[in-house]
Amino acid sequence: MKPYCWLIALFIAVSCKPKSVPVKTNTAAKPVRVLPAGYKMVTAIKAAEADTSETDEQLNAYASYYVLVVDTGKSYEELRNKMFNLHQSSNLDIDTLGRYYDKTKGLIQLPDGDDDEMYAGEYYPRRYPSQYLSLEYLDEYHPGSESKMIALVAGIYETKTSADSILEAIQPSEKAFVLKARIYVGCMH
């Protein structure tokens, strides 16, 4: 029985031997990258799961507005006094957005116990068109400005013409200027 086993094993070994097929080589052929079998499936799943809504929202999260800056400086008290004087001499109201200057922090901020827990005790910028006097940090509207540089703002306007007409009407000082700003108007939470 042993000789038959050897013959069967030999027959199987010979029949399982791969046949040689001539391979055509093309020297101009580009290298081929072999991807794992599940690549297409995983890629399709990732593409289907991708949430592009945030990207669309980010495109609409900024607006170009014109900020009327009356004066700038590091002294909150000095600019606050100028703001009250300008309020008396013009028809512009003051809107602090509920913020005040915390001398210990050196920061214009919302009250520590504000309803907005995320920004309580922090600076929250004016971001939408309005015709109010307020004290803001200049770098919110002019990136690259000196840190904690305070601006006396006399409104944010949708058009340059609107900002220029208010500037002409109040004639605050030679330091006043209109700044075109790209302002974040998306969700801050």
PDB file of C-alpha atoms in Angstrom:
ATOM      1  CA  MET A   1       0.000   0.000   0.000  1.00  0.00           C
ATOM      2  CA  LYS A   2       2.963   2.294   0.634  1.00  0.00           C
ATOM      3  CA  PRO A   3       4.036   2.321  -3.032  1.00  0.00           C
ATOM      4  CA  TYR A   4       0.538   3.447  -4.042  1.00  0.00           C
ATOM      5  CA  CYS A   5       0.614   6.285  -1.513  1.00  0.00           C
ATOM      6  CA  TRP A   6       3.911   7.446  -2.926  1.00  0.00           C
ATOM      7  CA  LEU A   7       2.538   7.310  -6.442  1.00  0.00           C
ATOM      8  CA  ILE A   8      -0.604   9.238  -5.513  1.00  0.00           C
ATOM      9  CA  ALA A   9       1.452  11.862  -3.636  1.00  0.00           C
ATOM     10  CA  LEU A  10       3.785  12.200  -6.638  1.00  0.00           C
ATOM     11  CA  PHE A  11       0.824  12.485  -9.024  1.00  0.00           C
ATOM     12  CA  ILE A  12      -0.777  15.224  -6.859  1.00  0.00           C
ATOM     13  CA  ALA A  13       2.499  17.132  -6.573  1.00  0.00           C
ATOM     14  CA  VAL A  14       3.030  17.091 -10.339  1.00  0.00           C
ATOM     15  CA  SER A  15      -0.537  18.073 -11.160  1.00  0.00           C
ATOM     16  CA  CYS A  16      -0.508  20.987  -8.655  1.00  0.00           C
ATOM     17  CA  LYS A  17       2.667  22.507 -10.092  1.00  0.00           C
ATOM     18  CA  PRO A  18       1.851  25.892 -11.656  1.00  0.00           C
ATOM     19  CA  LYS A  19       2.268  26.090 -15.380  1.00  0.00           C
ATOM     20  CA  SER A  20       4.611  28.788 -16.545  1.00  0.00           C
ATOM     21  CA  VAL A  21       2.979  31.561 -18.524  1.00  0.00           C
ATOM     22  CA  PRO A  22       5.161  33.905 -20.515  1.00  0.00           C
ATOM     23  CA  VAL A  23       5.103  37.376 -18.934  1.00  0.00           C
ATOM     24  CA  LYS A  24       5.211  40.374 -21.205  1.00  0.00           C
ATOM     25  CA  THR A  25       7.249  43.171 -19.717  1.00  0.00           C
ATOM     26  CA  ASN A  26       6.625  46.746 -20.662  1.00  0.00           C
ATOM     27  CA  THR A  27       9.420  49.013 -19.490  1.00  0.00           C
ATOM     28  CA  ALA A  28       7.219  52.081 -19.948  1.00  0.00           C
ATOM     29  CA  ALA A  29       4.516  50.758 -17.622  1.00  0.00           C
ATOM     30  CA  LYS A  30       3.776  52.718 -14.458  1.00  0.00           C
ATOM     31  CA  PRO A  31       4.039  51.006 -11.074  1.00  0.00           C
ATOM     32  CA  VAL A  32       0.738  49.688  -9.789  1.00  0.00           C
ATOM     33  CA  ARG A  33      -0.413  50.252  -6.235  1.00  0.00           C
ATOM     34  CA  VAL A  34      -2.413  47.369  -4.867  1.00  0.00           C
ATOM     35  CA  LEU A  35      -5.061  48.444  -2.377  1.00  0.00           C
ATOM     36  CA  PRO A  36      -6.608  46.196   0.225  1.00  0.00           C
ATOM     37  CA  ALA A  37      -9.804  44.457  -0.825  1.00  0.00           C
ATOM     38  CA  GLY A  38     -12.008  46.534   1.467  1.00  0.00           C
ATOM     39  CA  TYR A  39     -10.574  49.909   0.351  1.00  0.00           C
ATOM     40  CA  LYS A  40     -13.460  50.872  -1.924  1.00  0.00           C
ATOM     41  CA  MET A  41     -16.014  49.856   0.658  1.00  0.00           C
ATOM     42  CA  VAL A  42     -14.314  51.796   3.483  1.00  0.00           C
ATOM     43  CA  THR A  43     -13.861  54.874   1.272  1.00  0.00           C
ATOM     44  CA  ALA A  44     -17.509  54.778   0.213  1.00  0.00           C
ATOM     45  CA  ILE A  45     -18.621  54.505   3.833  1.00  0.00           C
ATOM     46  CA  LYS A  46     -16.396  57.414   4.934  1.00  0.00           C
ATOM     47  CA  ALA A  47     -17.675  59.589   2.079  1.00  0.00           C
ATOM     48  CA  ALA A  48     -21.272  58.789   2.969  1.00  0.00           C
ATOM     49  CA  GLU A  49     -20.644  59.614   6.643  1.00  0.00           C
ATOM     50  CA  ALA A  50     -18.816  62.896   5.942  1.00  0.00           C
ATOM     51  CA  ASP A  51     -20.712  65.860   7.374  1.00  0.00           C
ATOM     52  CA  THR A  52     -20.245  68.843   5.074  1.00  0.00           C
ATOM     53  CA  SER A  53     -22.803  71.050   6.817  1.00  0.00           C
ATOM     54  CA  GLU A  54     -20.149  72.571   9.089  1.00  0.00           C
ATOM     55  CA  THR A  55     -18.048  73.477   6.058  1.00  0.00           C
ATOM     56  CA  ASP A  56     -21.042  75.202   4.464  1.00  0.00           C
ATOM     57  CA  GLU A  57     -21.755  77.021   7.724  1.00  0.00           C
ATOM     58  CA  GLN A  58     -18.133  78.154   7.989  1.00  0.00           C
ATOM     59  CA  LEU A  59     -18.346  79.764   4.551  1.00  0.00           C
ATOM     60  CA  ASN A  60     -21.222  81.907   5.805  1.00  0.00           C
ATOM     61  CA  ALA A  61     -19.754  82.509   9.268  1.00  0.00           C
ATOM     62  CA  TYR A  62     -17.974  85.741   8.312  1.00  0.00           C
ATOM     63  CA  ALA A  63     -19.318  89.039   7.061  1.00  0.00           C
ATOM     64  CA  SER A  64     -17.587  92.152   5.800  1.00  0.00           C
ATOM     65  CA  TYR A  65     -18.652  95.225   7.744  1.00  0.00           C
ATOM     66  CA  TYR A  66     -17.304  98.724   8.257  1.00  0.00           C
ATOM     67  CA  VAL A  67     -16.266  99.637  11.786  1.00  0.00           C
ATOM     68  CA  LEU A  68     -16.097 103.316  12.724  1.00  0.00           C
ATOM     69  CA  VAL A  69     -13.189 103.692  15.150  1.00  0.00           C
ATOM     70  CA  VAL A  70     -13.129 107.065  16.912  1.00  0.00           C
ATOM     71  CA  ASP A  71      -9.940 106.533  18.914  1.00  0.00           C
ATOM     72  CA  THR A  72      -7.662 103.791  20.235  1.00  0.00           C
ATOM     73  CA  GLY A  73      -5.488 103.380  23.290  1.00  0.00           C
ATOM     74  CA  LYS A  74      -4.598 101.248  26.285  1.00  0.00           C
ATOM     75  CA  SER A  75      -6.364 103.392  28.897  1.00  0.00           C
ATOM     76  CA  TYR A  76      -9.915 102.163  29.418  1.00  0.00           C
ATOM     77  CA  GLU A  77     -10.826 105.144  31.633  1.00  0.00           C
ATOM     78  CA  GLU A  78      -9.589 107.711  29.110  1.00  0.00           C
ATOM     79  CA  LEU A  79     -11.517 106.095  26.247  1.00  0.00           C
ATOM     80  CA  ARG A  80     -14.601 105.660  28.450  1.00  0.00           C
ATOM     81  CA  ASN A  81     -14.574 109.402  29.194  1.00  0.00           C
ATOM     82  CA  LYS A  82     -14.254 110.163  25.460  1.00  0.00           C
ATOM     83  CA  MET A  83     -17.175 107.813  24.806  1.00  0.00           C
ATOM     84  CA  PHE A  84     -19.413 109.667  27.297  1.00  0.00           C
ATOM     85  CA  ASN A  85     -18.363 113.046  25.850  1.00  0.00           C
ATOM     86  CA  LEU A  86     -19.158 111.835  22.330  1.00  0.00           C
ATOM     87  CA  HIS A  87     -22.509 110.532  23.546  1.00  0.00           C
ATOM     88  CA  GLN A  88     -23.327 114.027  24.891  1.00  0.00           C
ATOM     89  CA  SER A  89     -22.312 115.756  21.642  1.00  0.00           C
ATOM     90  CA  SER A  90     -23.950 113.301  19.208  1.00  0.00           C
ATOM     91  CA  ASN A  91     -27.121 111.296  18.866  1.00  0.00           C
ATOM     92  CA  LEU A  92     -25.270 108.019  19.391  1.00  0.00           C
ATOM     93  CA  ASP A  93     -26.314 105.880  22.334  1.00  0.00           C
ATOM     94  CA  ILE A  94     -23.918 103.772  24.398  1.00  0.00           C
ATOM     95  CA  ASP A  95     -24.343 100.005  24.476  1.00  0.00           C
ATOM     96  CA  THR A  96     -21.829  98.079  26.584  1.00  0.00           C
ATOM     97  CA  LEU A  97     -23.501  94.688  25.929  1.00  0.00           C
ATOM     98  CA  GLY A  98     -23.505  94.341  29.710  1.00  0.00           C
ATOM     99  CA  ARG A  99     -19.708  94.410  29.879  1.00  0.00           C
ATOM    100  CA  TYR A 100     -17.499  96.356  32.249  1.00  0.00           C
ATOM    101  CA  TYR A 101     -13.770  96.786  32.815  1.00  0.00           C
ATOM    102  CA  ASP A 102     -12.262  94.491  35.447  1.00  0.00           C
ATOM    103  CA  LYS A 103      -9.154  96.272  36.730  1.00  0.00           C
ATOM    104  CA  THR A 104      -7.695  93.155  38.371  1.00  0.00           C
ATOM    105  CA  LYS A 105      -7.855  91.190  35.106  1.00  0.00           C
ATOM    106  CA  GLY A 106      -7.229  94.223  32.908  1.00  0.00           C
ATOM    107  CA  LEU A 107     -10.129  93.021  30.752  1.00  0.00           C
ATOM    108  CA  ILE A 108     -13.376  94.294  29.271  1.00  0.00           C
ATOM    109  CA  GLN A 109     -15.686  91.459  30.267  1.00  0.00           C
ATOM    110  CA  LEU A 110     -19.176  90.191  30.906  1.00  0.00           C
ATOM    111  CA  PRO A 111     -19.995  89.832  34.623  1.00  0.00           C
ATOM    112  CA  ASP A 112     -18.655  86.658  36.259  1.00  0.00           C
ATOM    113  CA  GLY A 113     -22.213  85.527  37.035  1.00  0.00           C
ATOM    114  CA  ASP A 114     -23.596  86.248  33.535  1.00  0.00           C
ATOM    115  CA  ASP A 115     -26.309  83.940  32.155  1.00  0.00           C
ATOM    116  CA  ASP A 116     -23.951  83.056  29.304  1.00  0.00           C
ATOM    117  CA  GLU A 117     -21.781  80.601  31.234  1.00  0.00           C
ATOM    118  CA  MET A 118     -19.317  80.224  28.374  1.00  0.00           C
ATOM    119  CA  TYR A 119     -18.439  83.938  28.252  1.00  0.00           C
ATOM    120  CA  ALA A 120     -19.131  84.911  31.870  1.00  0.00           C
ATOM    121  CA  GLY A 121     -16.031  86.740  33.084  1.00  0.00           C
ATOM    122  CA  GLU A 122     -14.678  86.951  29.517  1.00  0.00           C
ATOM    123  CA  TYR A 123     -14.669  89.458  26.658  1.00  0.00           C
ATOM    124  CA  TYR A 124     -17.510  89.080  24.171  1.00  0.00           C
ATOM    125  CA  PRO A 125     -17.209  91.249  21.042  1.00  0.00           C
ATOM    126  CA  ARG A 126     -19.790  93.380  19.263  1.00  0.00           C
ATOM    127  CA  ARG A 127     -20.294  91.584  15.949  1.00  0.00           C
ATOM    128  CA  TYR A 128     -23.355  92.860  14.093  1.00  0.00           C
ATOM    129  CA  PRO A 129     -24.287  96.129  12.396  1.00  0.00           C
ATOM    130  CA  SER A 130     -25.412  98.653  14.991  1.00  0.00           C
ATOM    131  CA  GLN A 131     -25.093 102.370  15.576  1.00  0.00           C
ATOM    132  CA  TYR A 132     -23.864 102.354  19.171  1.00  0.00           C
ATOM    133  CA  LEU A 133     -20.850 103.653  21.003  1.00  0.00           C
ATOM    134  CA  SER A 134     -18.856 100.935  22.748  1.00  0.00           C
ATOM    135  CA  LEU A 135     -15.358 100.000  23.817  1.00  0.00           C
ATOM    136  CA  GLU A 136     -13.972  96.964  22.009  1.00  0.00           C
ATOM    137  CA  TYR A 137     -10.658  95.234  21.522  1.00  0.00           C
ATOM    138  CA  LEU A 138      -9.271  96.379  18.175  1.00  0.00           C
ATOM    139  CA  ASP A 139      -7.808  92.974  17.256  1.00  0.00           C
ATOM    140  CA  GLU A 140     -11.378  91.632  16.872  1.00  0.00           C
ATOM    141  CA  TYR A 141     -11.711  93.826  13.785  1.00  0.00           C
ATOM    142  CA  HIS A 142      -8.105  94.346  12.768  1.00  0.00           C
ATOM    143  CA  PRO A 143      -6.039  91.148  13.231  1.00  0.00           C
ATOM    144  CA  GLY A 144      -2.445  91.885  14.039  1.00  0.00           C
ATOM    145  CA  SER A 145      -3.288  94.853  16.251  1.00  0.00           C
ATOM    146  CA  GLU A 146      -1.471  95.124  19.530  1.00  0.00           C
ATOM    147  CA  SER A 147      -2.932  92.846  22.187  1.00  0.00           C
ATOM    148  CA  LYS A 148      -5.552  94.505  24.434  1.00  0.00           C
ATOM    149  CA  MET A 149      -5.539  97.672  22.315  1.00  0.00           C
ATOM    150  CA  ILE A 150      -8.925  99.240  23.071  1.00  0.00           C
ATOM    151  CA  ALA A 151     -10.968 100.958  20.361  1.00  0.00           C
ATOM    152  CA  LEU A 152     -13.738 103.474  20.925  1.00  0.00           C
ATOM    153  CA  VAL A 153     -16.201 102.237  18.311  1.00  0.00           C
ATOM    154  CA  ALA A 154     -19.036 104.409  16.990  1.00  0.00           C
ATOM    155  CA  GLY A 155     -20.880 101.620  15.248  1.00  0.00           C
ATOM    156  CA  ILE A 156     -20.575  98.754  12.816  1.00  0.00           C
ATOM    157  CA  TYR A 157     -22.095  99.419   9.392  1.00  0.00           C
ATOM    158  CA  GLU A 158     -23.024  97.330   6.378  1.00  0.00           C
ATOM    159  CA  THR A 159     -21.727  99.882   3.867  1.00  0.00           C
ATOM    160  CA  LYS A 160     -18.764 102.215   3.776  1.00  0.00           C
ATOM    161  CA  THR A 161     -21.075 105.066   2.803  1.00  0.00           C
ATOM    162  CA  SER A 162     -23.066 104.622   6.026  1.00  0.00           C
ATOM    163  CA  ALA A 163     -19.918 104.573   8.152  1.00  0.00           C
ATOM    164  CA  ASP A 164     -18.441 107.592   6.357  1.00  0.00           C
ATOM    165  CA  SER A 165     -21.637 109.633   6.782  1.00  0.00           C
ATOM    166  CA  ILE A 166     -21.661 109.008  10.549  1.00  0.00           C
ATOM    167  CA  LEU A 167     -17.954 109.859  10.715  1.00  0.00           C
ATOM    168  CA  GLU A 168     -18.640 113.153   8.943  1.00  0.00           C
ATOM    169  CA  ALA A 169     -21.654 113.921  11.142  1.00  0.00           C
ATOM    170  CA  ILE A 170     -19.939 113.395  14.498  1.00  0.00           C
ATOM    171  CA  GLN A 171     -16.509 114.768  13.489  1.00  0.00           C
ATOM    172  CA  PRO A 172     -14.883 113.220  16.548  1.00  0.00           C
ATOM    173  CA  SER A 173     -11.163 113.755  15.944  1.00  0.00           C
ATOM    174  CA  GLU A 174      -8.342 113.415  13.475  1.00  0.00           C
ATOM    175  CA  LYS A 175      -7.650 109.950  14.887  1.00  0.00           C
ATOM    176  CA  ALA A 176     -11.020 108.563  13.728  1.00  0.00           C
ATOM    177  CA  PHE A 177     -11.127 106.147  10.807  1.00  0.00           C
ATOM    178  CA  VAL A 178     -13.356 103.600   9.093  1.00  0.00           C
ATOM    179  CA  LEU A 179     -12.026 100.069   9.018  1.00  0.00           C
ATOM    180  CA  LYS A 180     -13.309  97.350   6.699  1.00  0.00           C
ATOM    181  CA  ALA A 181     -13.398  94.234   8.849  1.00  0.00           C
ATOM    182  CA  ARG A 182     -14.104  90.572   8.255  1.00  0.00           C
ATOM    183  CA  ILE A 183     -16.150  89.795  11.344  1.00  0.00           C
ATOM    184  CA  TYR A 184     -17.089  86.347  12.600  1.00  0.00           C
ATOM    185  CA  VAL A 185     -20.898  86.215  12.818  1.00  0.00           C
ATOM    186  CA  GLY A 186     -21.266  82.459  13.300  1.00  0.00           C
ATOM    187  CA  CYS A 187     -22.092  80.644  16.500  1.00  0.00           C
ATOM    188  CA  MET A 188     -19.787  81.505  19.396  1.00  0.00           C
ATOM    189  CA  HIS A 189     -20.847  78.552  21.560  1.00  0.00           C
TER     190      HIS A 189
END
